[in-house]
Short mmCIF file of C-alpha atoms and ligand atoms in Angstrom, two decimals:
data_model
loop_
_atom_site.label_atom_id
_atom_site.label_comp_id
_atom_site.label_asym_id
_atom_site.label_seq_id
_atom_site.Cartn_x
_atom_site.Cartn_y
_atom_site.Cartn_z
CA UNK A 788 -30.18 9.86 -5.19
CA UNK A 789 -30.71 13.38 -6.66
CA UNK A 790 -29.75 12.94 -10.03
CA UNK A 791 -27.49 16.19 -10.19
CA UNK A 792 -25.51 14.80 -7.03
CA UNK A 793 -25.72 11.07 -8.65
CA UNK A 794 -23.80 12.43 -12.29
CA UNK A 795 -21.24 14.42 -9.80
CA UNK A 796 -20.65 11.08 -7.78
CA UNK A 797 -20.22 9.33 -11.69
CA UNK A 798 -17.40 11.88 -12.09
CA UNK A 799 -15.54 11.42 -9.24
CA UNK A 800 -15.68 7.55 -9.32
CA UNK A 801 -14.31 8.31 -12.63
CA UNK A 802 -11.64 10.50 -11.65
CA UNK A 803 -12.58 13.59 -12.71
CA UNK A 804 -12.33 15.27 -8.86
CA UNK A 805 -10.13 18.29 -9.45
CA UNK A 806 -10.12 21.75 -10.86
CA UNK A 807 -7.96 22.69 -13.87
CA UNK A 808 -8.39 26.50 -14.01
CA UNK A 809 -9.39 29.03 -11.31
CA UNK A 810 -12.87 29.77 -13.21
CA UNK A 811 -15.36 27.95 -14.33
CA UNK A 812 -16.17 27.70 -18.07
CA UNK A 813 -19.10 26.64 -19.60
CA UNK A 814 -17.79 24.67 -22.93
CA UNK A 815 -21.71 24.70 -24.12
CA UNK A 816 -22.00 28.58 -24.09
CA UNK A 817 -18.51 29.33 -24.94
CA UNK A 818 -17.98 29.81 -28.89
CA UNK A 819 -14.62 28.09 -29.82
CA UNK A 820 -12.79 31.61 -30.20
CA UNK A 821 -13.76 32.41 -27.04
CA UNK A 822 -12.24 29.59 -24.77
CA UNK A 823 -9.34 30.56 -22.22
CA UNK A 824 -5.96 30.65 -23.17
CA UNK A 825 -5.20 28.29 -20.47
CA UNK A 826 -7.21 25.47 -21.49
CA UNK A 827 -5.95 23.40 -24.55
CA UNK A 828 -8.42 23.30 -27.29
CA UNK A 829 -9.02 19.63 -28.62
CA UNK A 830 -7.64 19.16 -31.98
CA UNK A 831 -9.80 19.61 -35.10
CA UNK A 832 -9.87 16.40 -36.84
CA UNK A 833 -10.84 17.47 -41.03
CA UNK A 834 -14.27 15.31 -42.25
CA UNK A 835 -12.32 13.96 -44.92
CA UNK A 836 -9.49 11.94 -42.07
CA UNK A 837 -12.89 10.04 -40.69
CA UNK A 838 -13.90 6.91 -41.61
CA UNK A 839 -17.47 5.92 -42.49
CA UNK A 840 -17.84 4.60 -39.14
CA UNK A 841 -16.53 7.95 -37.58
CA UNK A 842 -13.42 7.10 -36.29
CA UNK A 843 -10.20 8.82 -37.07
CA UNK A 844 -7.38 6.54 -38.70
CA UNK A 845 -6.25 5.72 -35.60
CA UNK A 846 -9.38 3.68 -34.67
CA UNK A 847 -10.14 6.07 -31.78
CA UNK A 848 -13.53 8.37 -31.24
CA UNK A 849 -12.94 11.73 -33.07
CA UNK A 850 -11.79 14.51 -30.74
CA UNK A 851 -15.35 16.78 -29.17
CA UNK A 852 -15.77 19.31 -31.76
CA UNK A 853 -16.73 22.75 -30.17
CA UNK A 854 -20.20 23.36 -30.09
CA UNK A 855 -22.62 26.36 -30.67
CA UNK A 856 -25.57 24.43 -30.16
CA UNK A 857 -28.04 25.16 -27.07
CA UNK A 858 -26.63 24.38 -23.78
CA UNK A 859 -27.67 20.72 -22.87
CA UNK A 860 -27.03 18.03 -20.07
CA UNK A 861 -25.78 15.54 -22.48
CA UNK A 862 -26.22 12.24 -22.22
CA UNK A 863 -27.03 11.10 -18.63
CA UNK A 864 -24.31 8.61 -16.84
CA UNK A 865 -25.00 4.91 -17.49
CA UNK A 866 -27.05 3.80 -14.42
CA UNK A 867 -23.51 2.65 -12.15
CA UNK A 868 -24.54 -1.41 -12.57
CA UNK A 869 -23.89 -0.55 -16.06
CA UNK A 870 -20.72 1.48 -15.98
CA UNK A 871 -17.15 -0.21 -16.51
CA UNK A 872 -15.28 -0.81 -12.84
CA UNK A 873 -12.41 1.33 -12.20
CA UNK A 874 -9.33 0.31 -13.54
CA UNK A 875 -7.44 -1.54 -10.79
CA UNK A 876 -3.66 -0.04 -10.22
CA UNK A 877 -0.59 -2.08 -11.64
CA UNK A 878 0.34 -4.53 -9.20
CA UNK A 879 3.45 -3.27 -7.87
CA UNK A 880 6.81 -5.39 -7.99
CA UNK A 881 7.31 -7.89 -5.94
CA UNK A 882 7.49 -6.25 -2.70
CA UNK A 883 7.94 -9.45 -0.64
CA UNK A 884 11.70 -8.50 -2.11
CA UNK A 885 12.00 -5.44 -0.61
CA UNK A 886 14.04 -6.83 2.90
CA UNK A 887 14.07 -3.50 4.49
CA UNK A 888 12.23 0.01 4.97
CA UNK A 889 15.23 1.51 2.56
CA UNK A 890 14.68 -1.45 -0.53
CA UNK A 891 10.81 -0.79 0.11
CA UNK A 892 10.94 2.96 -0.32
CA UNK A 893 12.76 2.41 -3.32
CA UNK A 894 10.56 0.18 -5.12
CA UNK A 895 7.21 2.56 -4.18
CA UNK A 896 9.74 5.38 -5.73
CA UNK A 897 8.88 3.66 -9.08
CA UNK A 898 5.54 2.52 -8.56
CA UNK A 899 3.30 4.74 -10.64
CA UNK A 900 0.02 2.70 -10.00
CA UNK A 901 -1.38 6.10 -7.59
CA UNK A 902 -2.20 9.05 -8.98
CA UNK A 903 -1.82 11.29 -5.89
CA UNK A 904 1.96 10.79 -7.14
CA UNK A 905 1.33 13.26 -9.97
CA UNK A 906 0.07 16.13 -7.58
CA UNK A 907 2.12 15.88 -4.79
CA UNK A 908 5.21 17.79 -4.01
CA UNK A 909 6.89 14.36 -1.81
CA UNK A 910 6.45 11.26 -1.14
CA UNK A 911 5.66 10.91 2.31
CA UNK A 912 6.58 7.26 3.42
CA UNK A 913 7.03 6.98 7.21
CA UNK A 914 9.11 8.23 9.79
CA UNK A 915 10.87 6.52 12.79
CA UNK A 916 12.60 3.39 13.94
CA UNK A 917 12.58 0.37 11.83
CA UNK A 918 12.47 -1.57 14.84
CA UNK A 919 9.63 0.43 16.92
CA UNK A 920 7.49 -1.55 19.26
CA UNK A 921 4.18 0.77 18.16
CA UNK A 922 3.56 1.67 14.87
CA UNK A 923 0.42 4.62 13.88
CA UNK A 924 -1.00 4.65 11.12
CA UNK A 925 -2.88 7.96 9.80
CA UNK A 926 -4.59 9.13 7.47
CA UNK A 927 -3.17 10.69 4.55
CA UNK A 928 -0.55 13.43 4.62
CA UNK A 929 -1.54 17.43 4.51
CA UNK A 930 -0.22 19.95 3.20
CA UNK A 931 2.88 20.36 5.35
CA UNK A 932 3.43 16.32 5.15
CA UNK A 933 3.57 16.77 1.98
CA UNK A 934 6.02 20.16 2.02
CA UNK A 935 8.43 18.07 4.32
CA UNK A 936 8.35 14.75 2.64
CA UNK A 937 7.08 13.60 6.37
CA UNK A 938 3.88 11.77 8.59
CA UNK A 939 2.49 14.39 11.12
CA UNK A 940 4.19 17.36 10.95
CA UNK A 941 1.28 19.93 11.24
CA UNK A 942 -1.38 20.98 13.13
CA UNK A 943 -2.60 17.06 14.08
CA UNK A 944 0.93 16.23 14.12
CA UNK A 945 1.66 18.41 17.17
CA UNK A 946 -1.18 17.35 19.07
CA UNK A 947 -0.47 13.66 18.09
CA UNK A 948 2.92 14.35 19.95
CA UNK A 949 1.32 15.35 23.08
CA UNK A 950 -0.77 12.66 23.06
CA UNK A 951 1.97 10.32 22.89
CA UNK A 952 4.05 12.14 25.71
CA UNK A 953 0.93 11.97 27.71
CA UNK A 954 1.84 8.18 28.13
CA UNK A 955 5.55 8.27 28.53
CA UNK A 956 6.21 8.39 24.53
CA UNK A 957 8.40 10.31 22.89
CA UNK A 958 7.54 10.57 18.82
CA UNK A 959 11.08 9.27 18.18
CA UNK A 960 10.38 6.13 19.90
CA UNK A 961 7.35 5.32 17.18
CA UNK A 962 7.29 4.85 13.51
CA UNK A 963 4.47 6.90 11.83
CA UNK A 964 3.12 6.72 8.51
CA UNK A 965 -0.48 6.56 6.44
CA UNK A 966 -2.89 4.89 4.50
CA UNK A 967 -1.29 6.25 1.39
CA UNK A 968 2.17 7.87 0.44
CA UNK A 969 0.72 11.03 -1.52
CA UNK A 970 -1.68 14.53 -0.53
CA UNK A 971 -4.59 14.10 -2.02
CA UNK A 972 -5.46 17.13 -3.87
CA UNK A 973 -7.35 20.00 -1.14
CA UNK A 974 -6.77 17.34 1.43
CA UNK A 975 -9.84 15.38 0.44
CA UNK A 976 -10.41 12.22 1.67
CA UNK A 977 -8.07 9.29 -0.11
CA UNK A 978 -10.71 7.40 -2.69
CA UNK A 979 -10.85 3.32 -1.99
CA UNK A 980 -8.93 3.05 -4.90
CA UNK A 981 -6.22 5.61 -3.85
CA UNK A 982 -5.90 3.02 -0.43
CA UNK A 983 -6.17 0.33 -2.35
CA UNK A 984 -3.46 1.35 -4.45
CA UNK A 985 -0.73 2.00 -1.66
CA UNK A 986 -1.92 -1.10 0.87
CA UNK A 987 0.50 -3.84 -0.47
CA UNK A 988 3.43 -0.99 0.35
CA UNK A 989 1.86 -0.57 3.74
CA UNK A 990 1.13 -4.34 4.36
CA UNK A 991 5.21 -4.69 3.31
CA UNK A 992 6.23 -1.70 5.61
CA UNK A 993 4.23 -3.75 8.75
CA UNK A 994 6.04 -6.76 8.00
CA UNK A 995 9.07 -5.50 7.97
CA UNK A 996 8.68 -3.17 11.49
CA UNK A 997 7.08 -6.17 13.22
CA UNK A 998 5.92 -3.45 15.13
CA UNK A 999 4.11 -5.33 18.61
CA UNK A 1000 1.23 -2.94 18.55
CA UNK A 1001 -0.75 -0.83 15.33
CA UNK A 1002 -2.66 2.39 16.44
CA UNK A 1003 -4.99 3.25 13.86
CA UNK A 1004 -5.94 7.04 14.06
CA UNK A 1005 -9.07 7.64 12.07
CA UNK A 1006 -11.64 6.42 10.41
CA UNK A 1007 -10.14 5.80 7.52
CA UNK A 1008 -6.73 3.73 8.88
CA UNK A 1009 -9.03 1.82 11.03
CA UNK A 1010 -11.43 0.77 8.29
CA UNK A 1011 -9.00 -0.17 5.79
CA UNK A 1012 -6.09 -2.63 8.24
CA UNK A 1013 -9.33 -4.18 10.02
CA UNK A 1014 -11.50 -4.11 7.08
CA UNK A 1015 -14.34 -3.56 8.75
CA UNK A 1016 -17.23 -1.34 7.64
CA UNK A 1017 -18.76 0.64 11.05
CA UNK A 1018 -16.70 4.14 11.60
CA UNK A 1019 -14.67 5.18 13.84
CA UNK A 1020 -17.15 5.53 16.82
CA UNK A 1021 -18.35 2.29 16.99
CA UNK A 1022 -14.56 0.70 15.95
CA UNK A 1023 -12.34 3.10 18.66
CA UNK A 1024 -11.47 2.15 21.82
CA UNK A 1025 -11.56 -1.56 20.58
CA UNK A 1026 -8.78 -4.34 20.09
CA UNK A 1027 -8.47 -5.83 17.50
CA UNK A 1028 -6.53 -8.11 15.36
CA UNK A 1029 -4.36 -7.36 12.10
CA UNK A 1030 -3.43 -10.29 10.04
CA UNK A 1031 -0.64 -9.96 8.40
CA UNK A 1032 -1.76 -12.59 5.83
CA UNK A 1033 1.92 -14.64 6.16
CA UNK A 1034 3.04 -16.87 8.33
CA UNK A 1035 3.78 -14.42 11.28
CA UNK A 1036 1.41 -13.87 13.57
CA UNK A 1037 -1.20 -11.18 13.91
CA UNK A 1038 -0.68 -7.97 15.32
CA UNK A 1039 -2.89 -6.24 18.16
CA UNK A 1040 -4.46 -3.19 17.09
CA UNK A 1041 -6.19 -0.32 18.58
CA UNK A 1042 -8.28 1.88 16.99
CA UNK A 1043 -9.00 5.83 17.96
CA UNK A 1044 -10.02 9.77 17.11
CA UNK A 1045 -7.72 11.30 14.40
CA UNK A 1046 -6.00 14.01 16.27
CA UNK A 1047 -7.74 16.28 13.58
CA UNK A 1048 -10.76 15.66 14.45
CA UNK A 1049 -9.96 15.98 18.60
CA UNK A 1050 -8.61 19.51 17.32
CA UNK A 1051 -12.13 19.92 16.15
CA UNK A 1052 -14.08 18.18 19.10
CA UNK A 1053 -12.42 18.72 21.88
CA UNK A 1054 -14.69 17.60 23.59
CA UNK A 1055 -13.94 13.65 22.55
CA UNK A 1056 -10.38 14.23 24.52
CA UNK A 1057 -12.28 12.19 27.01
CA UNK A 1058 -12.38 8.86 25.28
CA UNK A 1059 -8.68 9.59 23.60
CA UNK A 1060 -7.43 9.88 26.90
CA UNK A 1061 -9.05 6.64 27.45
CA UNK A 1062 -7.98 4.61 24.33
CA UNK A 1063 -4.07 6.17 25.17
CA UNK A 1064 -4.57 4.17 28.90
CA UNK A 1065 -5.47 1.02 26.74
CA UNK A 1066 -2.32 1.38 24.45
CA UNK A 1067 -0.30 2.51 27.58
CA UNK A 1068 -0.98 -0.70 29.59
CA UNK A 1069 -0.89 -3.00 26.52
CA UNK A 1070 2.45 -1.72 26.13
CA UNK A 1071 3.79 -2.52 29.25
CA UNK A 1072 2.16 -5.81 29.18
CA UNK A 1073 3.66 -6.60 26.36
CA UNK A 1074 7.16 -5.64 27.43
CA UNK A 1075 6.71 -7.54 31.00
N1 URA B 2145 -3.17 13.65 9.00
C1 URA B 2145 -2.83 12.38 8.75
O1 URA B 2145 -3.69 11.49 8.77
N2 URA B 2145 -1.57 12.11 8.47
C2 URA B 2145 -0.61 13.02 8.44
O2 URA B 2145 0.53 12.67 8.18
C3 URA B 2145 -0.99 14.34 8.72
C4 URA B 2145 -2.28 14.64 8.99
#
């Protein structure tokens, strides 16, 4: 990989994927006066506090000291064999406790292990009955999820609704919710580690809707409750099977287009229209 691309990847694996301030600033070329009000300089820790070694008293690394020296890359990144794994999120409380969608929603109200918490204006955990016979699961919510605290209220949302009333649905009928609880930040895509962090809370919310059928809209949903690898065009318009991992059995699932991405190719209606037959006959078979 191009090694500027490869030490940008390093970042974001490391969590360093947002901006702080609405201009760039070069720390290298910047004299210490001259840094932006905004951005909190790192205290300056006096020679005399180090030890020998170079650590302050508390044992950690001394704080960056401003630099006037020649720009420079640095060090380059460790090559990634070599670089410490993420740190996985706490494991949440015992969510096997949780007996409903209410008790649930409380405990991920104190779960910090996600850090899409931080940025996000709600929480957006799922809406619709807690005894719906189809359950979709997105991808993560946008901006005006995360405004209303609620799955699919925008652009996708809207189109998601007349895809569902194109087979007899109405969105009440259906419980809705995503791969994770928070925005990501510019509506990137969730990180593994973001999923990762919210899956036990979505594995708990399954169990506890027992819903009879899972549609998976996107790439992203799809990959992560099958875990499967191939994207979405090879996995949509397929059946599948989610195991719920407890003694219950497993739960059919279909996978298909994100609505957000039909809005963008429309021309893939086609084979939506298609997977929505699928779910629509499944349905009824399973009600017969
Ligand atoms: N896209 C999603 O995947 N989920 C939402 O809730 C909204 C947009």
């Amino acid at each position: 990989m191009n090694p500027w691309l490869a030490t940008l990847q390093w970042y974001v694996d490391q969590g360093v994927d947002e901006a702080i301030a609405d201009t760039p600033w070069d720390r290298f070329a910047t004299p210490a006066a001259a840094a932006p009000a905004n951005v909190a300089k790192a205290p300056v820790v006096p020679q005399s506090t180090q030890s020998p070694a170079g650590q302050t008293p508390t044992g950690q690394a001394p704080a960056a000291q401003p630099s006037t020296a020649p720009p420079s890359l640095g060090p380059r990144p460790p090559p990634r064999a070599l670089m410490p794994a993420a740190q996985p999120a706490p494991i949440p409380a015992d969510l096997a406790a949780a007996e409903d969608l209410a008790a649930l929603r409380t405990l991920l109200d104190q779960y910090e292990g996600c850090a899409l918490k931080a940025t996000a204006t709600n929480t957006v955990f799922g809406a619709g009955p807690a005894n719906a016979n189809l359950m979709i699961i997105g991808e993560a919510p946008g901006e005006e999820e995360d405004r209303q605290g609620e799955p699919f209220v925008g652009a996708s949302g809207q189109l998601l609704d007349r895809m569902l009333a194109a087979i007899g649905l109405e969105r009440a009928g259906v419980y809705i919710t995503n791969t994770i609880y928070w925005r990501p930040p510019g509506n990137r895509t969730p990180t593994p580690a973001e999923i990762q962090a919210c899956l036990p809370f979505l594995r708990r919310q399954i169990a506890l809707i027992q819903p009879q059928i899972l549609l998976l809209v996107g790439g992203a949903a799809a990959k992560t409750m099958l875990q499967r690898t191939e994207g979405i065009m090879r996995l949509r318009g397929r059946w599948f099977e989610y195991e719920t991992g407890e003694d219950a059995p497993s739960i059919p699932a279909l996978a298909t287009f994100h609505p957000a991405y039909l809005l963008r190719s429309p021309a893939q209606k086609r084979e939506a229209w298609r997977d929505l037959q699928a779910l629509q006959n499944r349905l009824i078979d399973s009600n017969s």
